[in-house]
mmCIF file of C-alpha atoms in Angstrom:
data_model
loop_
_atom_site.group_PDB
_atom_site.id
_atom_site.type_symbol
_atom_site.label_atom_id
_atom_site.label_comp_id
_atom_site.label_asym_id
_atom_site.label_seq_id
_atom_site.Cartn_x
_atom_site.Cartn_y
_atom_site.Cartn_z
ATOM 1 C CA UNK A 1 -118.579 239.326 20.882
ATOM 2 C CA UNK A 2 -116.663 242.749 21.014
ATOM 3 C CA UNK A 3 -117.648 243.398 17.605
ATOM 4 C CA UNK A 4 -121.195 244.652 17.187
ATOM 5 C CA UNK A 5 -122.670 246.449 14.405
ATOM 6 C CA UNK A 6 -121.374 249.461 15.251
ATOM 7 C CA UNK A 7 -117.653 248.400 14.994
ATOM 8 C CA UNK A 8 -117.852 248.030 11.298
ATOM 9 C CA UNK A 9 -115.910 251.105 10.744
ATOM 10 C CA UNK A 10 -112.738 249.458 12.422
ATOM 11 C CA UNK A 11 -112.866 246.541 9.663
ATOM 12 C CA UNK A 12 -110.223 246.905 6.913
ATOM 13 C CA UNK A 13 -111.323 244.833 4.043
ATOM 14 C CA UNK A 14 -112.314 241.328 3.659
ATOM 15 C CA UNK A 15 -110.862 238.611 6.273
ATOM 16 C CA UNK A 16 -107.347 237.322 5.183
ATOM 17 C CA UNK A 17 -107.339 233.661 6.365
ATOM 18 C CA UNK A 18 -103.767 232.658 5.943
ATOM 19 C CA UNK A 19 -105.093 229.339 7.296
ATOM 20 C CA UNK A 20 -108.323 228.796 5.686
ATOM 21 C CA UNK A 21 -111.279 227.582 8.119
ATOM 22 C CA UNK A 22 -112.119 224.748 5.795
ATOM 23 C CA UNK A 23 -110.212 221.268 6.832
ATOM 24 C CA UNK A 24 -108.941 222.909 10.090
ATOM 25 C CA UNK A 25 -109.904 221.357 13.309
ATOM 26 C CA UNK A 26 -112.206 223.649 15.533
ATOM 27 C CA UNK A 27 -110.309 225.922 17.707
ATOM 28 C CA UNK A 28 -111.677 225.420 21.309
ATOM 29 C CA UNK A 29 -110.836 227.407 24.682
ATOM 30 C CA UNK A 30 -110.151 224.720 27.295
ATOM 31 C CA UNK A 31 -108.758 226.767 30.105
ATOM 32 C CA UNK A 32 -108.256 230.461 31.072
ATOM 33 C CA UNK A 33 -106.031 231.299 33.788
ATOM 34 C CA UNK A 34 -105.971 234.753 35.597
ATOM 35 C CA UNK A 35 -105.271 236.285 39.019
ATOM 36 C CA UNK A 36 -107.777 237.997 41.099
ATOM 37 C CA UNK A 37 -107.298 240.113 44.149
ATOM 38 C CA UNK A 38 -110.068 238.752 46.234
ATOM 39 C CA UNK A 39 -110.297 234.983 45.443
ATOM 40 C CA UNK A 40 -113.333 234.406 47.924
ATOM 41 C CA UNK A 41 -115.333 237.177 46.350
ATOM 42 C CA UNK A 42 -114.781 236.040 42.951
ATOM 43 C CA UNK A 43 -115.657 232.312 43.772
ATOM 44 C CA UNK A 44 -118.795 233.678 45.426
ATOM 45 C CA UNK A 45 -119.613 235.400 42.385
ATOM 46 C CA UNK A 46 -119.538 232.569 39.763
ATOM 47 C CA UNK A 47 -120.818 229.986 42.366
ATOM 48 C CA UNK A 48 -123.916 231.660 43.809
ATOM 49 C CA UNK A 49 -124.675 234.524 41.325
ATOM 50 C CA UNK A 50 -124.123 232.367 37.929
ATOM 51 C CA UNK A 51 -124.632 229.095 39.451
ATOM 52 C CA UNK A 52 -121.634 227.591 37.853
ATOM 53 C CA UNK A 53 -119.723 224.705 39.538
ATOM 54 C CA UNK A 54 -116.599 225.916 41.266
ATOM 55 C CA UNK A 55 -113.689 223.314 42.384
ATOM 56 C CA UNK A 56 -111.027 224.147 44.800
ATOM 57 C CA UNK A 57 -107.356 223.606 43.485
ATOM 58 C CA UNK A 58 -104.103 223.858 45.430
ATOM 59 C CA UNK A 59 -103.371 227.305 43.665
ATOM 60 C CA UNK A 60 -106.948 228.753 44.072
ATOM 61 C CA UNK A 61 -110.227 227.675 42.224
ATOM 62 C CA UNK A 62 -111.599 226.482 39.082
ATOM 63 C CA UNK A 63 -115.023 227.606 37.535
ATOM 64 C CA UNK A 64 -116.364 224.884 35.303
ATOM 65 C CA UNK A 65 -117.863 226.706 32.185
ATOM 66 C CA UNK A 66 -119.362 223.901 30.035
ATOM 67 C CA UNK A 67 -116.294 222.537 28.048
ATOM 68 C CA UNK A 68 -114.017 225.013 29.518
ATOM 69 C CA UNK A 69 -112.504 226.134 32.759
ATOM 70 C CA UNK A 70 -111.790 229.613 34.251
ATOM 71 C CA UNK A 71 -108.744 229.014 36.663
ATOM 72 C CA UNK A 72 -108.462 231.605 39.373
ATOM 73 C CA UNK A 73 -105.540 232.169 41.715
ATOM 74 C CA UNK A 74 -104.968 235.041 44.212
ATOM 75 C CA UNK A 75 -102.527 237.538 42.897
ATOM 76 C CA UNK A 76 -101.356 241.211 42.988
ATOM 77 C CA UNK A 77 -103.340 244.034 41.762
ATOM 78 C CA UNK A 78 -103.381 244.605 37.851
ATOM 79 C CA UNK A 79 -104.356 247.654 35.796
ATOM 80 C CA UNK A 80 -107.433 247.217 33.339
ATOM 81 C CA UNK A 81 -109.995 244.345 33.211
ATOM 82 C CA UNK A 82 -110.207 240.979 31.475
ATOM 83 C CA UNK A 83 -113.067 240.182 28.910
ATOM 84 C CA UNK A 84 -114.597 236.689 28.631
ATOM 85 C CA UNK A 85 -117.670 235.621 26.749
ATOM 86 C CA UNK A 86 -119.704 232.570 27.539
ATOM 87 C CA UNK A 87 -121.474 230.714 24.803
ATOM 88 C CA UNK A 88 -125.155 229.662 25.204
ATOM 89 C CA UNK A 89 -127.739 228.423 22.872
ATOM 90 C CA UNK A 90 -129.879 230.689 20.510
ATOM 91 C CA UNK A 91 -132.806 228.913 21.318
ATOM 92 C CA UNK A 92 -132.257 229.793 25.155
ATOM 93 C CA UNK A 93 -131.399 233.450 24.624
ATOM 94 C CA UNK A 94 -134.809 234.891 25.936
ATOM 95 C CA UNK A 95 -134.620 232.532 28.888
ATOM 96 C CA UNK A 96 -130.873 233.667 29.432
ATOM 97 C CA UNK A 97 -131.906 237.387 29.302
ATOM 98 C CA UNK A 98 -134.649 236.909 31.900
ATOM 99 C CA UNK A 99 -132.456 234.702 34.158
ATOM 100 C CA UNK A 100 -129.381 236.826 34.052
ATOM 101 C CA UNK A 101 -131.385 240.216 34.444
ATOM 102 C CA UNK A 102 -132.508 239.024 37.887
ATOM 103 C CA UNK A 103 -129.099 238.510 38.975
ATOM 104 C CA UNK A 104 -126.772 241.279 37.417
ATOM 105 C CA UNK A 105 -127.185 244.751 35.846
ATOM 106 C CA UNK A 106 -127.140 244.497 32.035
ATOM 107 C CA UNK A 107 -125.232 246.897 29.711
ATOM 108 C CA UNK A 108 -127.289 248.605 27.107
ATOM 109 C CA UNK A 109 -126.076 249.780 23.862
ATOM 110 C CA UNK A 110 -128.521 251.957 21.483
ATOM 111 C CA UNK A 111 -131.034 251.709 24.685
ATOM 112 C CA UNK A 112 -131.115 247.737 24.467
ATOM 113 C CA UNK A 113 -129.685 245.023 26.596
ATOM 114 C CA UNK A 114 -129.808 242.785 23.581
ATOM 115 C CA UNK A 115 -126.877 243.483 21.484
ATOM 116 C CA UNK A 116 -126.737 241.962 18.082
ATOM 117 C CA UNK A 117 -123.413 240.984 16.228
ATOM 118 C CA UNK A 118 -122.614 242.112 12.678
ATOM 119 C CA UNK A 119 -124.430 240.357 9.773
ATOM 120 C CA UNK A 120 -121.144 238.087 9.389
ATOM 121 C CA UNK A 121 -121.183 237.142 13.235
ATOM 122 C CA UNK A 122 -124.907 236.124 13.274
ATOM 123 C CA UNK A 123 -124.901 236.467 17.151
ATOM 124 C CA UNK A 124 -126.923 238.188 19.990
ATOM 125 C CA UNK A 125 -124.952 239.207 23.203
ATOM 126 C CA UNK A 126 -125.853 240.315 26.890
ATOM 127 C CA UNK A 127 -123.127 242.194 28.629
ATOM 128 C CA UNK A 128 -122.513 242.565 32.431
ATOM 129 C CA UNK A 129 -119.611 242.953 34.923
ATOM 130 C CA UNK A 130 -118.287 240.095 36.848
ATOM 131 C CA UNK A 131 -115.764 240.223 39.987
ATOM 132 C CA UNK A 132 -113.098 243.179 39.710
ATOM 133 C CA UNK A 133 -114.684 244.725 36.860
ATOM 134 C CA UNK A 134 -114.150 242.001 34.350
ATOM 135 C CA UNK A 135 -116.458 242.415 31.336
ATOM 136 C CA UNK A 136 -118.505 239.212 30.817
ATOM 137 C CA UNK A 137 -120.929 238.353 28.045
ATOM 138 C CA UNK A 138 -123.450 235.702 27.146
ATOM 139 C CA UNK A 139 -123.492 235.322 23.560
ATOM 140 C CA UNK A 140 -125.562 233.210 21.241
ATOM 141 C CA UNK A 141 -124.611 232.125 17.832
ATOM 142 C CA UNK A 142 -126.646 231.007 15.061
ATOM 143 C CA UNK A 143 -123.749 228.379 14.574
ATOM 144 C CA UNK A 144 -125.066 226.588 17.628
ATOM 145 C CA UNK A 145 -128.605 226.400 16.812
ATOM 146 C CA UNK A 146 -128.579 222.439 16.404
ATOM 147 C CA UNK A 147 -127.322 221.951 19.922
ATOM 148 C CA UNK A 148 -129.732 220.436 22.409
ATOM 149 C CA UNK A 149 -131.318 222.706 24.742
ATOM 150 C CA UNK A 150 -131.481 222.331 28.644
ATOM 151 C CA UNK A 151 -134.490 222.199 30.836
ATOM 152 C CA UNK A 152 -135.125 224.366 33.764
ATOM 153 C CA UNK A 153 -134.728 227.857 34.377
ATOM 154 C CA UNK A 154 -131.137 228.303 34.086
ATOM 155 C CA UNK A 155 -129.520 228.419 30.657
ATOM 156 C CA UNK A 156 -127.152 225.982 29.320
ATOM 157 C CA UNK A 157 -123.681 227.323 29.087
ATOM 158 C CA UNK A 158 -121.536 225.665 26.403
ATOM 159 C CA UNK A 159 -118.041 226.983 26.935
ATOM 160 C CA UNK A 160 -115.801 229.962 27.098
ATOM 161 C CA UNK A 161 -116.603 231.256 23.743
ATOM 162 C CA UNK A 162 -114.025 234.208 23.688
ATOM 163 C CA UNK A 163 -111.264 235.595 25.507
ATOM 164 C CA UNK A 164 -110.028 239.422 25.223
ATOM 165 C CA UNK A 165 -106.334 239.971 25.004
ATOM 166 C CA UNK A 166 -104.785 243.383 24.629
ATOM 167 C CA UNK A 167 -101.370 243.821 22.837
ATOM 168 C CA UNK A 168 -99.290 246.582 21.709
ATOM 169 C CA UNK A 169 -99.201 245.692 18.006
ATOM 170 C CA UNK A 170 -102.409 243.888 16.872
ATOM 171 C CA UNK A 171 -101.488 243.107 13.369
ATOM 172 C CA UNK A 172 -98.040 241.657 14.500
ATOM 173 C CA UNK A 173 -99.859 239.520 17.099
ATOM 174 C CA UNK A 174 -102.408 238.315 14.455
ATOM 175 C CA UNK A 175 -99.337 237.299 11.949
ATOM 176 C CA UNK A 176 -97.684 235.453 14.938
ATOM 177 C CA UNK A 177 -100.548 233.525 16.201
ATOM 178 C CA UNK A 178 -101.354 232.442 12.542
ATOM 179 C CA UNK A 179 -97.851 231.432 12.033
ATOM 180 C CA UNK A 180 -97.113 229.733 15.271
ATOM 181 C CA UNK A 181 -100.400 228.362 16.128
ATOM 182 C CA UNK A 182 -102.194 227.963 12.862
ATOM 183 C CA UNK A 183 -105.078 230.013 13.960
ATOM 184 C CA UNK A 184 -107.191 231.816 11.269
ATOM 185 C CA UNK A 185 -108.452 235.214 11.153
ATOM 186 C CA UNK A 186 -112.225 235.150 11.748
ATOM 187 C CA UNK A 187 -114.112 238.252 10.082
ATOM 188 C CA UNK A 188 -112.089 241.138 11.371
ATOM 189 C CA UNK A 189 -108.699 242.582 11.298
ATOM 190 C CA UNK A 190 -107.541 245.975 11.741
ATOM 191 C CA UNK A 191 -104.766 247.804 13.721
ATOM 192 C CA UNK A 192 -106.723 248.177 16.769
ATOM 193 C CA UNK A 193 -109.156 244.806 16.606
ATOM 194 C CA UNK A 194 -108.795 241.405 15.356
ATOM 195 C CA UNK A 195 -110.806 238.139 15.869
ATOM 196 C CA UNK A 196 -109.124 234.955 15.619
ATOM 197 C CA UNK A 197 -110.481 231.184 15.430
ATOM 198 C CA UNK A 198 -114.149 230.316 14.704
ATOM 199 C CA UNK A 199 -117.548 230.020 16.280
ATOM 200 C CA UNK A 200 -116.259 227.356 18.856
ATOM 201 C CA UNK A 201 -113.432 229.741 20.107
ATOM 202 C CA UNK A 202 -112.086 233.359 19.484
ATOM 203 C CA UNK A 203 -109.269 235.130 20.691
ATOM 204 C CA UNK A 204 -110.309 238.869 20.417
ATOM 205 C CA UNK A 205 -107.012 240.639 20.209
ATOM 206 C CA UNK A 206 -107.244 244.275 20.542
ATOM 207 C CA UNK A 207 -104.701 247.366 21.225
ATOM 208 C CA UNK A 208 -104.203 247.594 24.685
ATOM 209 C CA UNK A 209 -105.355 251.290 24.883
ATOM 210 C CA UNK A 210 -108.658 250.198 23.070
ATOM 211 C CA UNK A 211 -111.747 250.529 25.367
ATOM 212 C CA UNK A 212 -113.544 247.367 25.867
ATOM 213 C CA UNK A 213 -117.215 247.639 24.366
ATOM 214 C CA UNK A 214 -119.772 248.441 25.708
ATOM 215 C CA UNK A 215 -118.086 250.311 28.516
ATOM 216 C CA UNK A 216 -116.787 253.822 28.159
ATOM 217 C CA UNK A 217 -113.415 253.434 30.046
ATOM 218 C CA UNK A 218 -112.379 249.957 30.551
ATOM 219 C CA UNK A 219 -109.280 248.928 29.049
ATOM 220 C CA UNK A 220 -107.596 245.464 28.439
ATOM 221 C CA UNK A 221 -105.922 244.055 31.626
ATOM 222 C CA UNK A 222 -102.095 244.345 32.011
ATOM 223 C CA UNK A 223 -102.103 241.301 34.223
ATOM 224 C CA UNK A 224 -101.373 237.465 34.256
ATOM 225 C CA UNK A 225 -103.388 235.877 31.422
ATOM 226 C CA UNK A 226 -102.950 232.254 30.152
ATOM 227 C CA UNK A 227 -105.250 230.732 27.411
ATOM 228 C CA UNK A 228 -105.116 226.977 26.651
ATOM 229 C CA UNK A 229 -106.751 226.079 23.505
ATOM 230 C CA UNK A 230 -107.047 223.298 21.022
ATOM 231 C CA UNK A 231 -105.484 223.925 17.737
ATOM 232 C CA UNK A 232 -103.699 222.241 14.898
ATOM 233 C CA UNK A 233 -100.415 223.213 16.305
ATOM 234 C CA UNK A 234 -99.836 221.021 19.183
ATOM 235 C CA UNK A 235 -97.387 221.690 22.160
ATOM 236 C CA UNK A 236 -96.736 225.424 21.044
ATOM 237 C CA UNK A 237 -96.525 228.429 23.523
ATOM 238 C CA UNK A 238 -96.658 232.020 22.198
ATOM 239 C CA UNK A 239 -96.434 235.108 24.509
ATOM 240 C CA UNK A 240 -97.961 237.872 22.603
ATOM 241 C CA UNK A 241 -97.257 240.536 25.323
ATOM 242 C CA UNK A 242 -95.943 240.638 28.954
ATOM 243 C CA UNK A 243 -97.687 238.065 31.271
ATOM 244 C CA UNK A 244 -99.783 236.819 28.223
ATOM 245 C CA UNK A 245 -99.534 233.278 27.056
ATOM 246 C CA UNK A 246 -101.424 231.299 24.428
ATOM 247 C CA UNK A 247 -100.633 227.524 24.857
ATOM 248 C CA UNK A 248 -101.921 224.969 22.363
ATOM 249 C CA UNK A 249 -101.708 221.337 23.346
#
């Protein structure tokens, strides 16, 4: 949820959904593939700190994140950091806050670890650092209020809810993703920030020189990133920037 209440100054007008949300299948994020410098350290974090299932693959490792997967392979170093948000249940937000705070250091904004989205987003978030500086987020959306809660101490993680993408031309990328993949705008679209998709899955498209909220200096990664989604446009690949691919299928 990179757009918090303080981001409203970046918003240019009302959402311009060239593909209206009504009648369009939900966009879900099925798989995100990235490279990491230290695969063993990354695996250890997701397995032992976040207690997520990790499966070995011929190329590296897959982290099972609800209905989604994070595929990691060992690769060369890259500049900047990635951003992923994991969806959790609103009914479990308090539990998730306590559970996560025992395992990682949480970012604060305006003196609070609980960071609300705008009135349109209807969400609350917790931000923290993962392996190699990746900006991770637990986000609880009111839209998921009807989902069943889990039992025990660990919160239920629904899926990869958001993927951050750094590009040179935000508005041009929005137009291409709308045209080629039939992904609608969400609630935000400006020359430096746009959200595309819906509550089940969002692509957070930002200018590559924009700093990731809520950090003071972390910028989007200039590294390999492949996002596999479900969208109305099947078997389509869009490459919005060097090393970045959005694949529908």
